[in-house]
Coordinates of C-alpha atoms in Angstrom, one line a residue:
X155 CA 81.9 102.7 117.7
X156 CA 79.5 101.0 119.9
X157 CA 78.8 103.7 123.2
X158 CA 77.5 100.6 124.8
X159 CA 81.0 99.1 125.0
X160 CA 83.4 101.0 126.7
X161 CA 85.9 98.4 125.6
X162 CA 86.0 99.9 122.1
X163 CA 88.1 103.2 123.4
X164 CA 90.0 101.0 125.9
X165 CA 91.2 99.7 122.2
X166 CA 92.5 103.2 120.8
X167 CA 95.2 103.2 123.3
X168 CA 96.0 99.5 122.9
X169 CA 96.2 98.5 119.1
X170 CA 97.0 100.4 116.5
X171 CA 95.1 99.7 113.1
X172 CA 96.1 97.9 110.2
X173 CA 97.6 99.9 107.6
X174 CA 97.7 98.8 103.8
X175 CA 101.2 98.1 102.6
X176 CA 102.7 99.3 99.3
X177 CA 105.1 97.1 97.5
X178 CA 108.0 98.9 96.6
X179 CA 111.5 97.9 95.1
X180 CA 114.6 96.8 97.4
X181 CA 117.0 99.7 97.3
X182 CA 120.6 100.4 98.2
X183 CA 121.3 103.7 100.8
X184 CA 123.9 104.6 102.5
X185 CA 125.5 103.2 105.5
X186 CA 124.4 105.2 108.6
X187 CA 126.9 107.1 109.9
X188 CA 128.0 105.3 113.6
X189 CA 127.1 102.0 112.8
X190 CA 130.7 100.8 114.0
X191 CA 129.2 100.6 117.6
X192 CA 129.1 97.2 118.3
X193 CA 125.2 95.2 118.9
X194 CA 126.3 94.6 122.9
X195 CA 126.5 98.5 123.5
X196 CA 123.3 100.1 120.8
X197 CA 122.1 103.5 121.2
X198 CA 118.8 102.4 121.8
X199 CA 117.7 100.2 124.3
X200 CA 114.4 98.9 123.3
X201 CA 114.3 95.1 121.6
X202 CA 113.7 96.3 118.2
X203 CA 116.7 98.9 118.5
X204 CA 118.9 95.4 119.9
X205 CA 117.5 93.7 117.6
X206 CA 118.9 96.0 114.9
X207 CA 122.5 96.9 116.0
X208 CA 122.9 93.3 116.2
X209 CA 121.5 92.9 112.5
X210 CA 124.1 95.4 111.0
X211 CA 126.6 93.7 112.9
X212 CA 126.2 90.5 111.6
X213 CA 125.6 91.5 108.6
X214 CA 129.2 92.7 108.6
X215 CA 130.6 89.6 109.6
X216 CA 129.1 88.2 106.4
X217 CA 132.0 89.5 105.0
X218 CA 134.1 86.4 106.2
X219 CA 133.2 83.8 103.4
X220 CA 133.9 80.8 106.1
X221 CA 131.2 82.3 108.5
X222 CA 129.2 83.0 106.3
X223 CA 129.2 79.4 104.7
X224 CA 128.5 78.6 108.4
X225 CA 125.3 80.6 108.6
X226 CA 123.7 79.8 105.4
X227 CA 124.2 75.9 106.3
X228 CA 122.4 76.7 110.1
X229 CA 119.6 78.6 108.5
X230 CA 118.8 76.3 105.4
X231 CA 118.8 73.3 108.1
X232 CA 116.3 74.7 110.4
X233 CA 113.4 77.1 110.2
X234 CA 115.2 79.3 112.9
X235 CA 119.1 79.1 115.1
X236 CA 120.4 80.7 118.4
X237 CA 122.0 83.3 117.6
X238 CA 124.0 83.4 120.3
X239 CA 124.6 79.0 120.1
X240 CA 125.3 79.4 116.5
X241 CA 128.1 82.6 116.9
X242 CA 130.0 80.4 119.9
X243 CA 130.1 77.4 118.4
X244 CA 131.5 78.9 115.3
X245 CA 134.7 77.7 114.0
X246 CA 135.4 81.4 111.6
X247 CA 137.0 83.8 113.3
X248 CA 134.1 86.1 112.4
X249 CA 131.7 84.1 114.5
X250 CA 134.1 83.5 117.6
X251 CA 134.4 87.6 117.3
X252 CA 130.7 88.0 117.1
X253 CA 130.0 85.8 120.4
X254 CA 130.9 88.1 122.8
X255 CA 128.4 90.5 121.0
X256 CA 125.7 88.5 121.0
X257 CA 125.6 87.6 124.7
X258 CA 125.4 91.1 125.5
X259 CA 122.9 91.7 123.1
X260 CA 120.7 88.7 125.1
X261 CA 121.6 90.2 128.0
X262 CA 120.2 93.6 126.7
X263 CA 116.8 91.8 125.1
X264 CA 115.8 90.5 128.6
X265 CA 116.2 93.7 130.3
X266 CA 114.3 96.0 128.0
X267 CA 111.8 93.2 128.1
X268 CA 112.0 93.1 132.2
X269 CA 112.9 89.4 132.4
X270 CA 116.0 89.5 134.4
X271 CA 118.8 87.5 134.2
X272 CA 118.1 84.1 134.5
X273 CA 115.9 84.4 131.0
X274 CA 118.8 82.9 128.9
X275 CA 119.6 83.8 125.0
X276 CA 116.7 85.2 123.4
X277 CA 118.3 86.1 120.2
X278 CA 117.4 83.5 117.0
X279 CA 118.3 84.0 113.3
X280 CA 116.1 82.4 110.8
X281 CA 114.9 83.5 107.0
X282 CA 112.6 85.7 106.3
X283 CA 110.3 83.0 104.3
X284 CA 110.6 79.8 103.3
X285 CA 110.8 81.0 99.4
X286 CA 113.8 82.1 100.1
X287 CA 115.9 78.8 100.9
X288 CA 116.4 77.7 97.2
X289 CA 118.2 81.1 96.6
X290 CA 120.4 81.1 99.3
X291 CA 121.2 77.6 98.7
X292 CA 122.2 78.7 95.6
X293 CA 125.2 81.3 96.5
X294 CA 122.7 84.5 96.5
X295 CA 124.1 86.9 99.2
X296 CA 122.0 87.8 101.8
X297 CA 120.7 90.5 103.6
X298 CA 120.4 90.8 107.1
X299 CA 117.7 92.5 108.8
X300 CA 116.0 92.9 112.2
X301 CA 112.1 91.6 112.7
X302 CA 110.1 94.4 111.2
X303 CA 107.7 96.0 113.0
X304 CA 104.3 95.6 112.2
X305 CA 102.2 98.3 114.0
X306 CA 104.3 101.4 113.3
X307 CA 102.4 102.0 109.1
X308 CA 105.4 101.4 107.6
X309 CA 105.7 99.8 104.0
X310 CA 109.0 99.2 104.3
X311 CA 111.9 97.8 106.4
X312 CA 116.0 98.1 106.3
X313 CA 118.2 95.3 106.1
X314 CA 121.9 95.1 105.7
X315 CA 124.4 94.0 103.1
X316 CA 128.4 92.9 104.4
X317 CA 129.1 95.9 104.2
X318 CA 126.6 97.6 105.6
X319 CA 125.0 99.2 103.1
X320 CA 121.6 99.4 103.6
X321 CA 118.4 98.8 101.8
X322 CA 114.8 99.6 101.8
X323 CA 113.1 96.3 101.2
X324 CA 109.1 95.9 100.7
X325 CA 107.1 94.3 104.2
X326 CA 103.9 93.1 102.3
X327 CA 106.1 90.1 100.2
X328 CA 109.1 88.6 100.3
X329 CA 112.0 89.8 98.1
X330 CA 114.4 88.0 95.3
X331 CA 117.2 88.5 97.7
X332 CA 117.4 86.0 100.5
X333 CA 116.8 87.9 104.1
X334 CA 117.8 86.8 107.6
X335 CA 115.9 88.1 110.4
X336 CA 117.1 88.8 113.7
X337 CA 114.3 88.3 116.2
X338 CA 113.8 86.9 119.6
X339 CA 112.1 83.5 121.1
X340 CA 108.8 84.7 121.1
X341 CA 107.8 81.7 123.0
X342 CA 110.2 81.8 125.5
X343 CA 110.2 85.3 126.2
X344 CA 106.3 85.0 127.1
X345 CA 106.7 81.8 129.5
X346 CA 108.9 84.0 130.9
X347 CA 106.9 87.0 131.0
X348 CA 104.5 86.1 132.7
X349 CA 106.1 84.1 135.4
X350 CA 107.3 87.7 135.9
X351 CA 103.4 89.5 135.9
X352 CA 102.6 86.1 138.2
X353 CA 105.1 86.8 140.7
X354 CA 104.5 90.9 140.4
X355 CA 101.3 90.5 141.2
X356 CA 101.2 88.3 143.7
X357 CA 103.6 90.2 145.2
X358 CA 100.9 92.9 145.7
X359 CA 98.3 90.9 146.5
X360 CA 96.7 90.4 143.2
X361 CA 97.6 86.8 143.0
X362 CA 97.1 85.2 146.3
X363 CA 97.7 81.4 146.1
X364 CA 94.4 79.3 145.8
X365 CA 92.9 78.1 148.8
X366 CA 93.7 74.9 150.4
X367 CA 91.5 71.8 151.2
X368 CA 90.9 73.1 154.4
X369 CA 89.9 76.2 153.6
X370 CA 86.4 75.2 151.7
X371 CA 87.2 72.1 149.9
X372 CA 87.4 69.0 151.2
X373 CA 89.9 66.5 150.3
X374 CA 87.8 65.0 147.9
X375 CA 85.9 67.4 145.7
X376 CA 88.5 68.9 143.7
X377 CA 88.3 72.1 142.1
X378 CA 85.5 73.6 139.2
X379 CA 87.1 74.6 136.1
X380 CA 86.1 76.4 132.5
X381 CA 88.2 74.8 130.1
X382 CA 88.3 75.7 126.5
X383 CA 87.6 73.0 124.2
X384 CA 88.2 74.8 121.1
X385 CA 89.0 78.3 119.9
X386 CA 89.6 80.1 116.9
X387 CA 90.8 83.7 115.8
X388 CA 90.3 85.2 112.3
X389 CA 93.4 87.7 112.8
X390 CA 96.4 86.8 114.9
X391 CA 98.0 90.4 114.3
X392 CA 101.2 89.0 112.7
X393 CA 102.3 89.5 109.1
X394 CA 103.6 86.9 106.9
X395 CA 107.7 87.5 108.0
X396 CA 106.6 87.8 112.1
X397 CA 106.3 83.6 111.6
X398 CA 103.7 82.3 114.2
X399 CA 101.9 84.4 117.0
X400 CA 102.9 84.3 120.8
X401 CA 99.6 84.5 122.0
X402 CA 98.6 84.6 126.2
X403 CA 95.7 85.4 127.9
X404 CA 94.7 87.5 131.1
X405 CA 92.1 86.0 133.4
X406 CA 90.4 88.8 135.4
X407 CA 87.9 88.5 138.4
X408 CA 87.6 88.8 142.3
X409 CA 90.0 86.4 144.6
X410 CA 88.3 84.4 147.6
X411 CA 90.1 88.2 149.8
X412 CA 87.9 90.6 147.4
X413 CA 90.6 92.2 145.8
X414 CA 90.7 92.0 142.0
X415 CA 93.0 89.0 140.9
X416 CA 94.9 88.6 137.1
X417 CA 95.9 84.8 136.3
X418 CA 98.0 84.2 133.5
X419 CA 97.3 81.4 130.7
X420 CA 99.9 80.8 128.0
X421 CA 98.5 79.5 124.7
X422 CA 101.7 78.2 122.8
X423 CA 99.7 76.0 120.5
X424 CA 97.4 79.2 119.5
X425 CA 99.4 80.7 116.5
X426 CA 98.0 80.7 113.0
X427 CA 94.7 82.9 111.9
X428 CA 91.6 81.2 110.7
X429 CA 92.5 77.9 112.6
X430 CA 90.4 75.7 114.9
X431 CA 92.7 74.0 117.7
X432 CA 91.0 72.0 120.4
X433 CA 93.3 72.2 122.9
X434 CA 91.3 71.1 126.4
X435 CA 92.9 73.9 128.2
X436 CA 91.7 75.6 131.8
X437 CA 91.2 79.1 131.5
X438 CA 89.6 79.4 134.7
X439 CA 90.0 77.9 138.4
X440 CA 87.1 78.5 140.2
X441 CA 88.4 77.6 143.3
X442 CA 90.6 81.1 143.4
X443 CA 87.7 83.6 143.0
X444 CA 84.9 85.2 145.2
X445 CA 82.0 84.8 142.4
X446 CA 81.0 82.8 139.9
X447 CA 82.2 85.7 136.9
X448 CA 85.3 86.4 135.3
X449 CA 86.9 87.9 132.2
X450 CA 89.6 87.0 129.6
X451 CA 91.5 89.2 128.1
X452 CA 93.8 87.4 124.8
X453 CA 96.8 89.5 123.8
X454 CA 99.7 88.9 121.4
X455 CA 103.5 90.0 122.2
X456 CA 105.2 91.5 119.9
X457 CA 108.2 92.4 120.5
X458 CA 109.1 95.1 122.9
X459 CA 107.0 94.5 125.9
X460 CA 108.2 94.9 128.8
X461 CA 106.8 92.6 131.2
X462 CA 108.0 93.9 134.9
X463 CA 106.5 97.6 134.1
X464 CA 103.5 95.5 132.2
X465 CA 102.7 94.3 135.7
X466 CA 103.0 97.2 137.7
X467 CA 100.6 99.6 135.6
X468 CA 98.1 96.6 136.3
X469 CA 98.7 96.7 139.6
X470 CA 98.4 100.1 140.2
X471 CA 94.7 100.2 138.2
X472 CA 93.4 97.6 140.1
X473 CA 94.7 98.4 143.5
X474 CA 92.3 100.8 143.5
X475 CA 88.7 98.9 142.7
X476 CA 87.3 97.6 146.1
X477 CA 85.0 94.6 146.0
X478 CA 81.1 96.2 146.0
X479 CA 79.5 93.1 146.9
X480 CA 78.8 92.4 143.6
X481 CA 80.9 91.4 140.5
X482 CA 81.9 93.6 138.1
X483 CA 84.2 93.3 134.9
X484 CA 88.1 94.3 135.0
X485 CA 88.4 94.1 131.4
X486 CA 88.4 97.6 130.6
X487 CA 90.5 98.5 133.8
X488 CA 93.2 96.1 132.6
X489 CA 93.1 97.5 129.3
X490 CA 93.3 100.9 130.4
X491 CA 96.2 100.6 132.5
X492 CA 98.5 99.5 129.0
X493 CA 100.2 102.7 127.7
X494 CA 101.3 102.5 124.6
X495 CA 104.3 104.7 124.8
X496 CA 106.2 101.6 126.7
X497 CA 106.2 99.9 122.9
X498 CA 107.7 100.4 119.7
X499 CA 105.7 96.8 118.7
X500 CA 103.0 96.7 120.9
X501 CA 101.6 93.8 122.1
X502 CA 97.9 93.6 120.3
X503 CA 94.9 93.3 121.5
X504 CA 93.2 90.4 120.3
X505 CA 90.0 89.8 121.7
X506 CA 88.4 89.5 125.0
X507 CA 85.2 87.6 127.2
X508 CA 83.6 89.0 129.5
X509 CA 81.3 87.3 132.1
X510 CA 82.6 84.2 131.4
X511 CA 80.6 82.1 134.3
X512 CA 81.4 79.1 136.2
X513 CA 78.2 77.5 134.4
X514 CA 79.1 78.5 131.0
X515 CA 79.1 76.0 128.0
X516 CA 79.1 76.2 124.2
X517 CA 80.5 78.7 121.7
X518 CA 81.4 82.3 123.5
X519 CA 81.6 84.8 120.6
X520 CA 84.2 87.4 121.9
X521 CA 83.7 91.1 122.6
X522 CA 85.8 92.2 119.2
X523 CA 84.3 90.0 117.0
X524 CA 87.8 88.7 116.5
X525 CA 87.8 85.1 117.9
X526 CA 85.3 82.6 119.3
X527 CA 85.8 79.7 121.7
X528 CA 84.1 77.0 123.0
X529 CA 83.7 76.4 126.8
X530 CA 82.5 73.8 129.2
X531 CA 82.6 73.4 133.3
X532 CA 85.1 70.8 134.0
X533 CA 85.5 69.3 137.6
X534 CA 88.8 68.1 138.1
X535 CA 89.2 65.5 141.3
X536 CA 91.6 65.7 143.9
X537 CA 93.7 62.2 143.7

């Protein structure tokens, strides 16, 4: 560990290391005792504890051969389904049952995420790996599992049988049993997130909107961006059955009122490991901060982050670094102010820039040694 970078034991806090997996065999246990409670009303409240009360429960309704016909046409024809579309559009009375459920069990998804309401079903059902469709296609029975976790150095994860019998089943390679997974819309639930860290913070002052033409630019200069021309990460933090990363990014600097400002970006195209995309994003308006500095900090959700209290830890850090008259980097402040006790997945670090400058061009190598992008100064014209 480098003394010179303080981000390093912002890290320890943040992202847990990778652990080696151990195949081992897929393994019948017992049923846990109280697993009659339905997905809608789960003992835990956290995603991954949704996300598994609502895996036993439909593995249950497997038991109903028309239903499951159902479900095994919906997954083989798509790479993932609503969960909640697929159970109310169901003509087996096992899926019309399990509707109800699954609406609550949305309903429970955005809240431990701290999306509100108005975030819509979350819920999707897909298989575990594509290996797995000729088997199911077949007749196999499934399994039914929730998305594994993959921060918490386990080797294994639990899926269910129809009747709900569960088994220990191997997170480093698929199995010879077909697996659903129940997991959420990674994708949506970050567009929604951070309209949710957007309006948080702006609501404290952290996010003021960018100045107007009046107000230093004149109708016809536009604003200065960075915008990232290319990029590429050699580890997106997600194993082989998480499918692609849900990666975002936190902008960090001083606002035109010298109080430390967060912008959101969200990098939907950004998903695979070991990929170049050239995407001709802005990462940075220029026009909404003080100097000529600011920092990115990448991250990857996954799972049970929960945006609203996300926000608010920021907030409170930052609310308390005053403008010196000079620039200075928020990175580790941000970083800092991320407990990990809030996650049972946690969102990973991924990497991070700092000084990123309005002049900067070419390749930025990032501070972990993770990622690299490539950056130019874009002026973009007021029409």
């Amino acid at each position: 560990m480098s003394t010179s970078t303080p981000l390093r034991t912002a890290l320890i806090g943040v992202a847990l290391a990778a652990t080696a997996l151990v195949p081992l065999q897929g393994t019948a246990l017992a049923a846990p005792s109280g697993t009659e409670t339905a997905a809608a009303t789960t003992a835990s409240s956290s995603v991954s504890g949704i996300e598994d009360a609502t895996a036993l429960t439909l593995a249950r309704s497997l038991a109903d051969p028309d239903w499951n016909r159902e479900v095994r046409r919906a997954t083989l024809a798509a790479d993932s389904v609503g969960l909640g579309a697929l159970a109310g559009d169901a003509t087996a009375p096992a899926g019309r049952k399990l509707a109800a459920r699954i609406t609550a069990a949305d309903r429970g998804v955005a809240a431990a995420k701290g999306l509100g309401s108005g975030a819509g079903p979350l819920l999707r059902l897909g298989l575990a790996d594509a290996s797995m469709k000729d088997r199911l296609a077949s007749g196999t029975a499934p399994l039914v599992a929730a998305a594994p976790s993959d921060d918490d150095g386990a080797s294994t994860f639990t899926a269910y049988d129809s009747r709900g019998a569960a088994h220990e089943l191997p997170l480093d390679s698929p199995t010879d049993r077909p697996v659903y997974l129940v997991d959420i819309d990674g994708a949506k639930a970050v567009a929604e997130g951070l309209e949710v860290i957007d309006k948080t913070l702006a609501a404290k002052g952290l996010r003021p909107t960018a100045p107007s033409a009046g107000a230093g630019l004149s109708a016809a200069s536009g604003i200065d961006t960075t915008r990232i021309d290319s990029v590429r990460l050699s580890d997106v933090e997600e194993p082989f059955f998480k499918g692609d990363a849900e990666i975002f990014t936190l902008v960090t600097g001083f606002g035109k009122d010298g109080k430390p400002r967060v912008d959101t970006v969200e990098m939907p195209y950004l998903n695979k490991e070991d990929t170049t995309y050239y995407p001709g994003q802005v990462l940075v308006n220029w026009s909404s901060y003080k100097y000529d500095m600011a920092d990115a900090v990448m991250m990857e959700d996954d799972g049970d982050t929960n945006y609203q209290a996300l926000a608010k830890a920021i907030a409170a850090v930052l609310l308390t670094i005053t403008d010196q008259g000079a620039y200075i980097p928020l990175v580790d402040a941000l970083l800092d102010a991320v407990p990990t006790s809030w996650w049972t997945d946690d969102p990973d670090y991924v990497e991070s820039w700092y000084t990123l400058a309005r002049s900067s061009s070419g390749q930025r190598n990032g501070a972990a040694g993770n990622g690299w992008m490539t950056v130019s100064p874009y002026h973009v014209p007021e029409l």
